[in-house]
PDB file of C-alpha atoms in Angstrom:
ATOM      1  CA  UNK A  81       7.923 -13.032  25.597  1.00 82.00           C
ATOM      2  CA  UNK A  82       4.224 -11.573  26.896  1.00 87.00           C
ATOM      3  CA  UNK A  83       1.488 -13.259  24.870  1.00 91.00           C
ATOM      4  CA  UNK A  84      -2.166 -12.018  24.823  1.00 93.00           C
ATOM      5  CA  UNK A  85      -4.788 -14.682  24.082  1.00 92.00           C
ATOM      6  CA  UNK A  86      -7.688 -12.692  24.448  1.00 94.00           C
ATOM      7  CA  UNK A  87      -8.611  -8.909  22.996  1.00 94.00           C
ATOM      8  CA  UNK A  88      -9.397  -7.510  26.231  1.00 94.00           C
ATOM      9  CA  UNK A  89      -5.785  -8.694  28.179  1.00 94.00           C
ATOM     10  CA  UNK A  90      -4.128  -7.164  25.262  1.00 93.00           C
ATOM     11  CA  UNK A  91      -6.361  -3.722  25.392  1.00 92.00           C
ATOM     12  CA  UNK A  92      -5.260  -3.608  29.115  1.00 93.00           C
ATOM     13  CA  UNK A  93      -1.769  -4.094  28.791  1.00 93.00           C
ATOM     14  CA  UNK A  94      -2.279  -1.314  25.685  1.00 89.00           C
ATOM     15  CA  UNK A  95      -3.536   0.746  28.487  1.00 88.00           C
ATOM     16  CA  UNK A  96      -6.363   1.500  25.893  1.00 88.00           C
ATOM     17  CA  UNK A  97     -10.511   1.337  26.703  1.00 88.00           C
ATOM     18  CA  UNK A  98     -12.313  -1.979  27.368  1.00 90.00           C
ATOM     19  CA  UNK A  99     -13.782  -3.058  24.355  1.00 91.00           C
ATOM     20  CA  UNK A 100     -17.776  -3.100  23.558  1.00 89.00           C
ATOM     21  CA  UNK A 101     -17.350  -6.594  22.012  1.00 91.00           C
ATOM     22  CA  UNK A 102     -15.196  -9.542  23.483  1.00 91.00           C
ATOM     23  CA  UNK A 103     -13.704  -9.880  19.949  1.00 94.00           C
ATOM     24  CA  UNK A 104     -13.825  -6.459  18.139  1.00 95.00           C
ATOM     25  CA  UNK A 105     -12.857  -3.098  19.044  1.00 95.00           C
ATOM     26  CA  UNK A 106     -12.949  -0.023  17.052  1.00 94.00           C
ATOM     27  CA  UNK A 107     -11.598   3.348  17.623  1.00 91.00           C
ATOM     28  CA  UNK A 108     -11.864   6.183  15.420  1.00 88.00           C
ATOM     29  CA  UNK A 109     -10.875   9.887  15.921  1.00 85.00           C
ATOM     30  CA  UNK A 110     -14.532  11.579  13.986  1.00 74.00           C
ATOM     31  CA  UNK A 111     -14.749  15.682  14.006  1.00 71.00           C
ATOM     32  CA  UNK A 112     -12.562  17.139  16.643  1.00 72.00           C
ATOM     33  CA  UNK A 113     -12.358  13.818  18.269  1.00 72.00           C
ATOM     34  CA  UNK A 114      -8.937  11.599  19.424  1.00 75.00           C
ATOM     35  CA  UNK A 115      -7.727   8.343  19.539  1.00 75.00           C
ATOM     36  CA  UNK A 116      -6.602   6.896  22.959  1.00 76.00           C
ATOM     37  CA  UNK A 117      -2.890   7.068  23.569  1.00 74.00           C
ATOM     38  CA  UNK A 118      -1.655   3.480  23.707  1.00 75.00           C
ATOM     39  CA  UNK A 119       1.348   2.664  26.490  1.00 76.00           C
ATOM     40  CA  UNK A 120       4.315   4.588  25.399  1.00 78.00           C
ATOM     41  CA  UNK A 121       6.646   1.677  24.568  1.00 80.00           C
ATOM     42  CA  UNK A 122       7.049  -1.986  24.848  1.00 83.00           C
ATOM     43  CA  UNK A 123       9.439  -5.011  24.787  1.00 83.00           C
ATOM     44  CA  UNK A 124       8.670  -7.679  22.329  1.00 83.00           C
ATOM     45  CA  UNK A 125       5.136  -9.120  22.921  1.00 86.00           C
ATOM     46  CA  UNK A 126       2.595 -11.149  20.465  1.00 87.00           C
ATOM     47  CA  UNK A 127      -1.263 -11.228  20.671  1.00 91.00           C
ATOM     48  CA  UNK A 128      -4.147 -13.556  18.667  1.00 93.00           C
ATOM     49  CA  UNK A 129      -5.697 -10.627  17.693  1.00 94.00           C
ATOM     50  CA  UNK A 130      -5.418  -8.993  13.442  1.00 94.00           C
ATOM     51  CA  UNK A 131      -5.015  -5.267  13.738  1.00 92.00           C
ATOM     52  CA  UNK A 132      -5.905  -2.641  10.627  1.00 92.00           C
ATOM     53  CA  UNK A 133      -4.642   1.144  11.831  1.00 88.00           C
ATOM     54  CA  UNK A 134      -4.414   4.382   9.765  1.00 86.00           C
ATOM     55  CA  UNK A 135      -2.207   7.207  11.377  1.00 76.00           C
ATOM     56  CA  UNK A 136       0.293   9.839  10.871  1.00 67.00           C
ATOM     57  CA  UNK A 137       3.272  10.133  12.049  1.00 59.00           C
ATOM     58  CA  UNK A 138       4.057  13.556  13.439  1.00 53.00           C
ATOM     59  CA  UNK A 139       8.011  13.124  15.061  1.00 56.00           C
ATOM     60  CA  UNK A 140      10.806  10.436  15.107  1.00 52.00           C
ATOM     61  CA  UNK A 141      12.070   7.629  13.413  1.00 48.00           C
ATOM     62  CA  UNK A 142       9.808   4.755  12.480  1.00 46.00           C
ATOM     63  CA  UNK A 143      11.702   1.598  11.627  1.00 45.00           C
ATOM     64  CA  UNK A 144       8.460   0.443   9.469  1.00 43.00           C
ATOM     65  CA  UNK A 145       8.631   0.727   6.112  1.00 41.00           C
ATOM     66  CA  UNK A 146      11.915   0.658   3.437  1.00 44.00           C
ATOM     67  CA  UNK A 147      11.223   4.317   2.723  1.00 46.00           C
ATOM     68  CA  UNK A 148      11.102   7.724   4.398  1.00 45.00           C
ATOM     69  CA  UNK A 149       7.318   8.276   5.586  1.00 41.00           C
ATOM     70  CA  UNK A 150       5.342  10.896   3.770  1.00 46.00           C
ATOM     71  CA  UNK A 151       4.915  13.047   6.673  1.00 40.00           C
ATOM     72  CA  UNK A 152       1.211  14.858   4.683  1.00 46.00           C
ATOM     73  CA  UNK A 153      -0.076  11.211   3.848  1.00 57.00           C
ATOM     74  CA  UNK A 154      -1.344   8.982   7.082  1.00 67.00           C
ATOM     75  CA  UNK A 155      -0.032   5.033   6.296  1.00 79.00           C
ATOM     76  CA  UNK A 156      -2.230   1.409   7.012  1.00 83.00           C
ATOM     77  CA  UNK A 157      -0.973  -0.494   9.099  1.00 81.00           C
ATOM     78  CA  UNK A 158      -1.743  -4.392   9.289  1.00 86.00           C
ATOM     79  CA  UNK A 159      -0.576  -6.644  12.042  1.00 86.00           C
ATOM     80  CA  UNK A 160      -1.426 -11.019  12.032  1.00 86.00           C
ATOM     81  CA  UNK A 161      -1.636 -12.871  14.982  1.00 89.00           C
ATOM     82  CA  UNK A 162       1.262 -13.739  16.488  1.00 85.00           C
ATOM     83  CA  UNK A 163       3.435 -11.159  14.970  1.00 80.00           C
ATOM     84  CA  UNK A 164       6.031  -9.453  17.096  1.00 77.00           C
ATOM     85  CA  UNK A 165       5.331  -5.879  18.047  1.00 78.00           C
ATOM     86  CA  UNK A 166       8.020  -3.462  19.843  1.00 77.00           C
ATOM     87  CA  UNK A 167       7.932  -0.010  19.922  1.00 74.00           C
ATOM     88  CA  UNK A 168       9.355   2.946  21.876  1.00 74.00           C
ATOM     89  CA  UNK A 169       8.403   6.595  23.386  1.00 74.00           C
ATOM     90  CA  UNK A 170      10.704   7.945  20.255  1.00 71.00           C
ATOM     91  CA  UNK A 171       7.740   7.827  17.560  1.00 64.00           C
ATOM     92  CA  UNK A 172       4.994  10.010  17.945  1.00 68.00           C
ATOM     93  CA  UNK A 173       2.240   9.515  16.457  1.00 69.00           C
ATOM     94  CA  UNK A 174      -1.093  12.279  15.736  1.00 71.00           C
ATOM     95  CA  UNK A 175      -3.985  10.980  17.573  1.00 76.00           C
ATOM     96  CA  UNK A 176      -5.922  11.263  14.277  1.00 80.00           C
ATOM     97  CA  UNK A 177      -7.069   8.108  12.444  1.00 86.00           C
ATOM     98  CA  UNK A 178      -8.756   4.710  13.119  1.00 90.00           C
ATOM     99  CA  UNK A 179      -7.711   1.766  14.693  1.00 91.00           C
ATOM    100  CA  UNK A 180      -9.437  -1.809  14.679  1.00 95.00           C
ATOM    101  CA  UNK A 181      -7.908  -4.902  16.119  1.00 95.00           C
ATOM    102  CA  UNK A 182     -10.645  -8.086  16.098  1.00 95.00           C
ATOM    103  CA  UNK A 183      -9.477 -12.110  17.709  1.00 95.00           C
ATOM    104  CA  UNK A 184      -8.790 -14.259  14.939  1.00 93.00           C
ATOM    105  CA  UNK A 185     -11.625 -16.111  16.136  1.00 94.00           C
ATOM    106  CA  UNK A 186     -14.059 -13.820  15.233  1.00 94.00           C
ATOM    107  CA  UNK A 187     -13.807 -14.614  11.659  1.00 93.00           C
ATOM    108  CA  UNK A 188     -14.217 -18.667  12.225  1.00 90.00           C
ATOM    109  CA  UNK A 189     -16.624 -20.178  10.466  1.00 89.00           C
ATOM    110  CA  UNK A 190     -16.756 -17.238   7.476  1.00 92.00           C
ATOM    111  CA  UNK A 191     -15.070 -17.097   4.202  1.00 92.00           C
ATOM    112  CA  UNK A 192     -12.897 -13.992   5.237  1.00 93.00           C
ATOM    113  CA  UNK A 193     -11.311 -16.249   8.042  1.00 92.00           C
ATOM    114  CA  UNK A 194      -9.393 -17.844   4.960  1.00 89.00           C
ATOM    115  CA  UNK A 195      -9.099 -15.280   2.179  1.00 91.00           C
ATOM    116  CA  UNK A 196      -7.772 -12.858   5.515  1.00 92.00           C
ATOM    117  CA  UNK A 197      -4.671 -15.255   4.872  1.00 85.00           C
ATOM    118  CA  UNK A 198      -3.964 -14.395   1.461  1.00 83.00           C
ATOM    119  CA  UNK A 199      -3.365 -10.902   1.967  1.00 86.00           C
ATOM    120  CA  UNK A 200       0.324 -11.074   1.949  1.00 78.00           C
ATOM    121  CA  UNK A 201       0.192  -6.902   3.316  1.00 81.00           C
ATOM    122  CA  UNK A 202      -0.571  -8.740   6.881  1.00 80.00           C
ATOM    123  CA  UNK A 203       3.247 -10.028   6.527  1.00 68.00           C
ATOM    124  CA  UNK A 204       4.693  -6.660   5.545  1.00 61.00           C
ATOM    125  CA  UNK A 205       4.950  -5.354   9.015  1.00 54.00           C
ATOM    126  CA  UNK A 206       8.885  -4.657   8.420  1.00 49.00           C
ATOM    127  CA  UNK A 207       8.835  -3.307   5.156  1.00 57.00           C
ATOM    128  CA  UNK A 208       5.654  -1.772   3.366  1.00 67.00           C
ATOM    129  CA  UNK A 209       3.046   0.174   4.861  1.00 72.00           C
ATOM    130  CA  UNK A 210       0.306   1.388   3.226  1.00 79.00           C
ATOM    131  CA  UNK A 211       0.623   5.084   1.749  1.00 77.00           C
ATOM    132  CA  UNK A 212      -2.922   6.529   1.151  1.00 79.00           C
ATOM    133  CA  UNK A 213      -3.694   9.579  -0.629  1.00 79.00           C
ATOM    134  CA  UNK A 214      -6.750  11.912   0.514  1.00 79.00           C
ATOM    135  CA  UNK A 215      -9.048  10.337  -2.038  1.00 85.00           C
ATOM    136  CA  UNK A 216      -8.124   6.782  -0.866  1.00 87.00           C
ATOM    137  CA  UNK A 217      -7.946   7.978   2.861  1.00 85.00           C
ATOM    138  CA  UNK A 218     -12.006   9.103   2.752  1.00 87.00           C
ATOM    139  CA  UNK A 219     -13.078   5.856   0.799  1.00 91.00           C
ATOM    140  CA  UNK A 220     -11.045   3.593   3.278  1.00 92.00           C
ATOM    141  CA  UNK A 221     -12.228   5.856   6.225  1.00 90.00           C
ATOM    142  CA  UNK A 222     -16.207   5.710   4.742  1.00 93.00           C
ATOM    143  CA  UNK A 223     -16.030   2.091   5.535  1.00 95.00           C
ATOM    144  CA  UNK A 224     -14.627   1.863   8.835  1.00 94.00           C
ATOM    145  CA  UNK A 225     -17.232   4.728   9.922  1.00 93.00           C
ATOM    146  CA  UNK A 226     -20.055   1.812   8.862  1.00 94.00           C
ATOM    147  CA  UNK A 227     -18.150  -0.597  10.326  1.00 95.00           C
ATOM    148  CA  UNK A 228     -18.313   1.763  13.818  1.00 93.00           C
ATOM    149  CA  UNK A 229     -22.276   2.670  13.410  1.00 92.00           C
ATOM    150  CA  UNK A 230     -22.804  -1.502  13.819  1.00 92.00           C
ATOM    151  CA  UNK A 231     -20.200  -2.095  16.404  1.00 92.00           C
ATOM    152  CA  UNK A 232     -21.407   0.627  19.021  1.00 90.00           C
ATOM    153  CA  UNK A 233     -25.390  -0.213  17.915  1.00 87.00           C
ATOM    154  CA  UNK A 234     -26.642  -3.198  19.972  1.00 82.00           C
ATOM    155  CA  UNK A 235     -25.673  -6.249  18.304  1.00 80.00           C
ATOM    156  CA  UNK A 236     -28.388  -8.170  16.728  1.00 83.00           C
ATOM    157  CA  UNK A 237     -28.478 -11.855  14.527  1.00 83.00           C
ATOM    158  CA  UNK A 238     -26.935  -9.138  11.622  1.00 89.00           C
ATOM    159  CA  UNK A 239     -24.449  -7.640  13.024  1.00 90.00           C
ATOM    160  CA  UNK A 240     -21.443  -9.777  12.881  1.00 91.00           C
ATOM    161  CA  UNK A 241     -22.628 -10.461   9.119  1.00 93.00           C
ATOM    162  CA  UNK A 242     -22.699  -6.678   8.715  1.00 95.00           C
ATOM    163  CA  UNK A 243     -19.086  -5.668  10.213  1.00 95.00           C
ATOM    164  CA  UNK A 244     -17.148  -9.083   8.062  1.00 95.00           C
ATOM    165  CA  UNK A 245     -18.709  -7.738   4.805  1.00 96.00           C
ATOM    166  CA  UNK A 246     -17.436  -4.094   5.618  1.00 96.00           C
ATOM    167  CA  UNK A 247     -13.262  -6.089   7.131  1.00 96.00           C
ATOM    168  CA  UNK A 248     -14.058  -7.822   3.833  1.00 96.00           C
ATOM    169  CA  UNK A 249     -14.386  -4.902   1.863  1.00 96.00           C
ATOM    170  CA  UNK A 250     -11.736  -3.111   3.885  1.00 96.00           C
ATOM    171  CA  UNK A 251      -9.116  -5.328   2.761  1.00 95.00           C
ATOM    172  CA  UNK A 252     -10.175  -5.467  -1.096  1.00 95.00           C
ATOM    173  CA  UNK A 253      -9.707  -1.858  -1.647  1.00 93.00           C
ATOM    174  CA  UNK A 254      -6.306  -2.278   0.768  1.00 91.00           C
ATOM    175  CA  UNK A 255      -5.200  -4.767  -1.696  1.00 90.00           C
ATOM    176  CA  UNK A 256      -6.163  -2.496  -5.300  1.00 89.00           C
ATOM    177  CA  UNK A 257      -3.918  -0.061  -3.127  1.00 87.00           C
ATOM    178  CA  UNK A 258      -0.882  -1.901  -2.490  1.00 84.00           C
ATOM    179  CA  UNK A 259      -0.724  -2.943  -6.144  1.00 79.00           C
ATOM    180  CA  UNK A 260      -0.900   0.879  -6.645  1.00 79.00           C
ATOM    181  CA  UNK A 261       1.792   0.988  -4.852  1.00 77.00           C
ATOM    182  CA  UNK A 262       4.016  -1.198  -5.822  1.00 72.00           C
ATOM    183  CA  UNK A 263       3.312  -0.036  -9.564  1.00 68.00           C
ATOM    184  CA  UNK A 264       4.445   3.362  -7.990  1.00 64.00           C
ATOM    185  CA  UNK A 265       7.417   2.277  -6.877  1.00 63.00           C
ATOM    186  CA  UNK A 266       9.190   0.403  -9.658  1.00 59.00           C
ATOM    187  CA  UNK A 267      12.725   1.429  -8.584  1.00 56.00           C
ATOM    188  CA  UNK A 268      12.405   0.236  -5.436  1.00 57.00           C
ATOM    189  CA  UNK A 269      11.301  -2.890  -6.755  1.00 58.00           C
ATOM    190  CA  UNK A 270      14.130  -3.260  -9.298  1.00 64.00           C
ATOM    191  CA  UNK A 271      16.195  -2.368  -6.481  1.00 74.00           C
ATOM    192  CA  UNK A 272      15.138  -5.707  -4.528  1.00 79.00           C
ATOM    193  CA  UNK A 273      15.943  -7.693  -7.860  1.00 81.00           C
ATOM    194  CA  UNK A 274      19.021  -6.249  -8.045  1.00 80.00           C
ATOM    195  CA  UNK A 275      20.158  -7.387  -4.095  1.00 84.00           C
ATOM    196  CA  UNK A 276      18.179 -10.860  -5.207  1.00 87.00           C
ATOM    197  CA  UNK A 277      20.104 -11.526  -8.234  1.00 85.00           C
ATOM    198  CA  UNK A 278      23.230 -10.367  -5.972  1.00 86.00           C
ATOM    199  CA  UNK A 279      23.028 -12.695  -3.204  1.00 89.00           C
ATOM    200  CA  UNK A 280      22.428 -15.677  -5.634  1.00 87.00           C
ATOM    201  CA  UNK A 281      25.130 -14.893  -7.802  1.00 83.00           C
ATOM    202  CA  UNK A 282      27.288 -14.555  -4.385  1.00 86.00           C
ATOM    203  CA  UNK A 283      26.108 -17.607  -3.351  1.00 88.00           C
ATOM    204  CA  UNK A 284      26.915 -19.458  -5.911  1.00 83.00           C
ATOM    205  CA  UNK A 285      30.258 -18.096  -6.845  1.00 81.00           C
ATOM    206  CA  UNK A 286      31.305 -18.808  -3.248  1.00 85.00           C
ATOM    207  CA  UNK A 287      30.967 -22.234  -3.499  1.00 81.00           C
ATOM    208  CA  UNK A 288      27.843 -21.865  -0.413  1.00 84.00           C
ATOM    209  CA  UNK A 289      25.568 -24.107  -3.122  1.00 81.00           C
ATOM    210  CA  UNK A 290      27.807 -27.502  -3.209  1.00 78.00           C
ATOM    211  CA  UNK A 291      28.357 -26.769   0.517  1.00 81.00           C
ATOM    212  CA  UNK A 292      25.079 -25.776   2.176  1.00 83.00           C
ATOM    213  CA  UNK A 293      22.043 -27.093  -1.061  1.00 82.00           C
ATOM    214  CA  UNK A 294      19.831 -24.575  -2.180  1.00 86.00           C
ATOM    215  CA  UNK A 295      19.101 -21.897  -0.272  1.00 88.00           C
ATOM    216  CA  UNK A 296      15.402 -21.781   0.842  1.00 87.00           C
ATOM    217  CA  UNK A 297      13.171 -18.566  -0.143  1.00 87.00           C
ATOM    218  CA  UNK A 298      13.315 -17.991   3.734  1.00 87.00           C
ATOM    219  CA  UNK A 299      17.370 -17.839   3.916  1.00 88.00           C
ATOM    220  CA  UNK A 300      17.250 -15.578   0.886  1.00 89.00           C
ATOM    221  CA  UNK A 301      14.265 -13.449   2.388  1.00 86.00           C
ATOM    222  CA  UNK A 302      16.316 -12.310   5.941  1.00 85.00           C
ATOM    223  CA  UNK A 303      19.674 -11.898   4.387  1.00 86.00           C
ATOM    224  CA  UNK A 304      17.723  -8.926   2.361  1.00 83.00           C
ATOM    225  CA  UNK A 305      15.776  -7.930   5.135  1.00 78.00           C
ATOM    226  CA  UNK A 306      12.833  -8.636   4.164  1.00 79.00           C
ATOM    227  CA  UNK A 307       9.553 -11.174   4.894  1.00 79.00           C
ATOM    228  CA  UNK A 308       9.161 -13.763   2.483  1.00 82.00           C
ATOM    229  CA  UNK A 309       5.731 -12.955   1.356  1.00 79.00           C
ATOM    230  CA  UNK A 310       6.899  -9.544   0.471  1.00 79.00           C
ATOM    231  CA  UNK A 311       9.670 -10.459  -1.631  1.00 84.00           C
ATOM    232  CA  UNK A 312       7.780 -12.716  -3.201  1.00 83.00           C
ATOM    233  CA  UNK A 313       4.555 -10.707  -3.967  1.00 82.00           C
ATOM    234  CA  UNK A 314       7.592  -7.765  -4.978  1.00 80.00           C
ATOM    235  CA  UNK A 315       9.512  -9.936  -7.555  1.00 82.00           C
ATOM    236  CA  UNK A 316       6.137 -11.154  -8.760  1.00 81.00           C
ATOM    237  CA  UNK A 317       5.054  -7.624  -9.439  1.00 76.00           C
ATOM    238  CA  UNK A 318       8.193  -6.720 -10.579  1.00 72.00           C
ATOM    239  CA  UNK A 319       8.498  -9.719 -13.005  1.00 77.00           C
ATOM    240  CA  UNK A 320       5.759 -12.015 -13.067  1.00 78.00           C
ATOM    241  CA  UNK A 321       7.948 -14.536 -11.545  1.00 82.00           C
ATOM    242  CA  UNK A 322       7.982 -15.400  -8.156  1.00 85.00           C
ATOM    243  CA  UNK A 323      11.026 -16.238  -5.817  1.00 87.00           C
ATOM    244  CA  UNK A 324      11.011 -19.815  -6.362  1.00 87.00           C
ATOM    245  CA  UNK A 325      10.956 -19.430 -10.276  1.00 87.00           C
ATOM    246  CA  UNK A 326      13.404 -17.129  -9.911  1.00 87.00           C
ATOM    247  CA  UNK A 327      15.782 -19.527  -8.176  1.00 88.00           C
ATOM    248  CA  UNK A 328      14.772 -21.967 -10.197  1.00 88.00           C
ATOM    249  CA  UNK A 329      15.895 -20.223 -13.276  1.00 86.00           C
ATOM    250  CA  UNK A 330      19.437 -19.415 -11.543  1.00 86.00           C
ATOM    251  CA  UNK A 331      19.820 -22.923 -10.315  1.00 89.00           C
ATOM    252  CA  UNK A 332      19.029 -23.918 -14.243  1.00 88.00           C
ATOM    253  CA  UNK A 333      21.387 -21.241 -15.668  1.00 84.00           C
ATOM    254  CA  UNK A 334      24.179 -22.494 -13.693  1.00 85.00           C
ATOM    255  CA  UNK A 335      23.169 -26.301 -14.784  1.00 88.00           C
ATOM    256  CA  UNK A 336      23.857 -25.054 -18.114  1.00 85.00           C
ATOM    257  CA  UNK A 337      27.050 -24.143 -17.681  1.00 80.00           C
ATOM    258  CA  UNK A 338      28.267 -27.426 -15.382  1.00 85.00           C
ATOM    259  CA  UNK A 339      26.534 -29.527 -18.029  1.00 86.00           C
ATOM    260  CA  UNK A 340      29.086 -28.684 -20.706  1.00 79.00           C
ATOM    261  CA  UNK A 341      31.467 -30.196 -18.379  1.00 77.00           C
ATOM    262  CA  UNK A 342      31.457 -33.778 -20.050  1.00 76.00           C
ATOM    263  CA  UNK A 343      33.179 -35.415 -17.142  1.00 82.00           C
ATOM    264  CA  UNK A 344      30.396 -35.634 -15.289  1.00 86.00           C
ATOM    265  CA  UNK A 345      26.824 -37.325 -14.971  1.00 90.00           C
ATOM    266  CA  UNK A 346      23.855 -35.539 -15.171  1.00 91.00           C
ATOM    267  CA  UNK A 347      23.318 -37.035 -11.434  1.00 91.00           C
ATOM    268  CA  UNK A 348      26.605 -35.517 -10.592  1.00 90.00           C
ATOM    269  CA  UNK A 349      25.969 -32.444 -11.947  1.00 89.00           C
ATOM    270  CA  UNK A 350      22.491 -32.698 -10.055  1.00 89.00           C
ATOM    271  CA  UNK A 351      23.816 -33.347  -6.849  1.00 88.00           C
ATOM    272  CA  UNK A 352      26.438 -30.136  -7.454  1.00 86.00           C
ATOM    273  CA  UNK A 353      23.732 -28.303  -7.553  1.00 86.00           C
ATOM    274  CA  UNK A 354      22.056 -28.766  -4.094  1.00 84.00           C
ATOM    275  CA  UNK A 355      19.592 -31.199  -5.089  1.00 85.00           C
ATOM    276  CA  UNK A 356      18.891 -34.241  -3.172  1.00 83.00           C
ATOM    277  CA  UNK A 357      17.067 -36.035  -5.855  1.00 88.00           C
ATOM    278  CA  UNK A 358      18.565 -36.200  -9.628  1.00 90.00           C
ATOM    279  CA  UNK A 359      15.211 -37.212 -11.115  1.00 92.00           C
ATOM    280  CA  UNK A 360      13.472 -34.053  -9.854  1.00 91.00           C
ATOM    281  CA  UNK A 361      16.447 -32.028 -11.133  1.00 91.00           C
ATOM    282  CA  UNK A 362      15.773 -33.478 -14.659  1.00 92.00           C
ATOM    283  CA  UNK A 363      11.890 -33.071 -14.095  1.00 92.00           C
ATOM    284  CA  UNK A 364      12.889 -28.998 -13.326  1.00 91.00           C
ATOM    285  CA  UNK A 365      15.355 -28.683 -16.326  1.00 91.00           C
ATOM    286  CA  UNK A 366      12.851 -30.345 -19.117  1.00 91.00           C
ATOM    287  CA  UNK A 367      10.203 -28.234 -17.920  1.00 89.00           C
ATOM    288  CA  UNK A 368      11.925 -25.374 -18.450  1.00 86.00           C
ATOM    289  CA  UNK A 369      14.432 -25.851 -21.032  1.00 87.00           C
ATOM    290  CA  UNK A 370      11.835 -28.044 -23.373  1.00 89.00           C
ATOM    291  CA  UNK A 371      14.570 -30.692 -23.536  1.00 91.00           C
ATOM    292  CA  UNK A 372      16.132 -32.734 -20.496  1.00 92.00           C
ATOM    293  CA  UNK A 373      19.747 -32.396 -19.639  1.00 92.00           C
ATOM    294  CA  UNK A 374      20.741 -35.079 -21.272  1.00 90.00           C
ATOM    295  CA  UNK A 375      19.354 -33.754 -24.410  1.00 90.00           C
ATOM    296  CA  UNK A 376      20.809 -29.844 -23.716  1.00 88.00           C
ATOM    297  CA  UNK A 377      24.308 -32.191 -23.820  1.00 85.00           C
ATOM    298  CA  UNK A 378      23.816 -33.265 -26.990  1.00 84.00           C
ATOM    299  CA  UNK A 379      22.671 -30.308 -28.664  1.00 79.00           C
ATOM    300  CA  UNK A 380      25.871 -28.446 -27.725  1.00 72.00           C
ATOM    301  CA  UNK A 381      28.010 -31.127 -28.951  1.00 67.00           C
ATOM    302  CA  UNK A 382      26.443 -31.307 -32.035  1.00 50.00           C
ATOM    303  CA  UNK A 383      26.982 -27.431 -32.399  1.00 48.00           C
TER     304      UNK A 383
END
């Protein structure tokens, strides 16, 4: 697969304009203006570079996103470094919007270059893009016009400071809009909960646990076709619970019911249950029942 370690190799092979600074380009579609067509389509290639876009769609089928687009509504787009990108000449997409892509590296040494990480939208690429209505769309597109006026003035001692604090604030308001979002779109999210709940109950009924151990939150998160971060931060919204207390409280229900099996040990009954280490099962089960396993035992005999 290509890889593009710099901004400018990738902006060639994008077939898009040199950039004005070795690490940041912006382009933005003002007035009666356009964005650059990009190369029509692409096998699988992976850059260093983070990318925020806003476009519409205007003709074909996107496979981005879990739901039909909103064909009024334009839709963010964020790409990490080092995510996979593919596309083909069946989407087309208006030449209307914004797009900024900046190298990782330009946010070294700054306090963005870390929080950047926590965003789990940057993850998303195969299942949520951003849906903006007109009032979000002008405050979103406000910024990036400030973030423009310093990247095409000459750059000075302030400008770097200038254009972070604007990314910064970029990705604040992105965030306040996903959880918008997601509060929007409860039955989607109890729809993932659903297929969650599924697959574990599958899993265990199937006998997959005392074969295979637990299943990690990244088995779980491709056999429902989704990135981990975003059925996490889903669930979470969802629930208040993320995936791993979720499992956890599956992996505790089903102790339950093995428990009242008095043939066997609580290490035996441990060990059933995927875990490599009895002790830590015990830890889990106390600090969720209030009472060790041992203890759970009892109780039920005595009723």
């Amino acid at each position: 697969m290509k890889h593009f370690k710099t901004l400018s190799s990738y902006l060639q092979y994008l077939e898009l304009p040199r950039p004005e600074h070795p690490m940041l380009s912006v382009f933005n579609s003002k007035g009666d203006g356009y964005l650059p067509c990009p190369k029509e389509s692409s096998p699988p290639i992976t850059n260093d570079c983070y990318t925020i876009s806003f476009k519409k769609f205007v003709e074909g089928n996107l496979s981005y996103g879990r739901t039909q687009y909103d064909f009024t509504n334009g839709a963010l787009f964020f790409i990490s470094p080092r995510q996979v990108l593919q596309w083909d000449n069946s989407v087309i997409f208006e030449q209307k919007g914004f797009s900024i892509n900046f190298h990782e590296d330009f946010l070294k040494g700054t306090e963005l270059a870390q929080r950047i990480k926590k965003y789990g939208f940057f993850s998303y690429s195969v299942n949520e893009a951003l849906h903006l209505s007109p009032k979000e769309e002008r405050q979103i597109e406000s910024i990036v016009e400030n973030i423009e006026i310093e990247y095409q003035n000459n750059q000075d001692e302030f400008s770097k400071d200038i254009i972070i604090s604007q990314l910064d604030t970029l990705l604040k308001y992105a965030n306040r809009f996903y959880e918008r979002q997601f509060l929007n779109r409860k039955e989607l999210s109890n729809s993932l909960l659903e297929q969650f709940n599924h697959y574990l109950y599958s899993y265990f009924e199937s006998g997959k646990l005392q074969e295979n151990g637990i299943p990690n939150i990244e088995q779980v998160a491709n056999e429902l076709s989704v990135s981990q971060r975003y059925l996490s931060d889903t669930l979470k919204k969802e629930t208040g619970k993320t995936t791993t207390e979720h499992l956890h409280l599956h992996l505790i229900d089903e102790a339950k019911n093995i428990l009242l099996q008095p043939n066997k040990t609580v290490s035996e009954v441990a060990y059933e249950l995927g875990f490599e280490y009895p002790a830590y099962f015990s830890r889990l089960f106390k600090k969720k029942e209030g009472i060790s396993p041992s203890e759970y035992r009892e109780k039920y005999k005595l009723n």
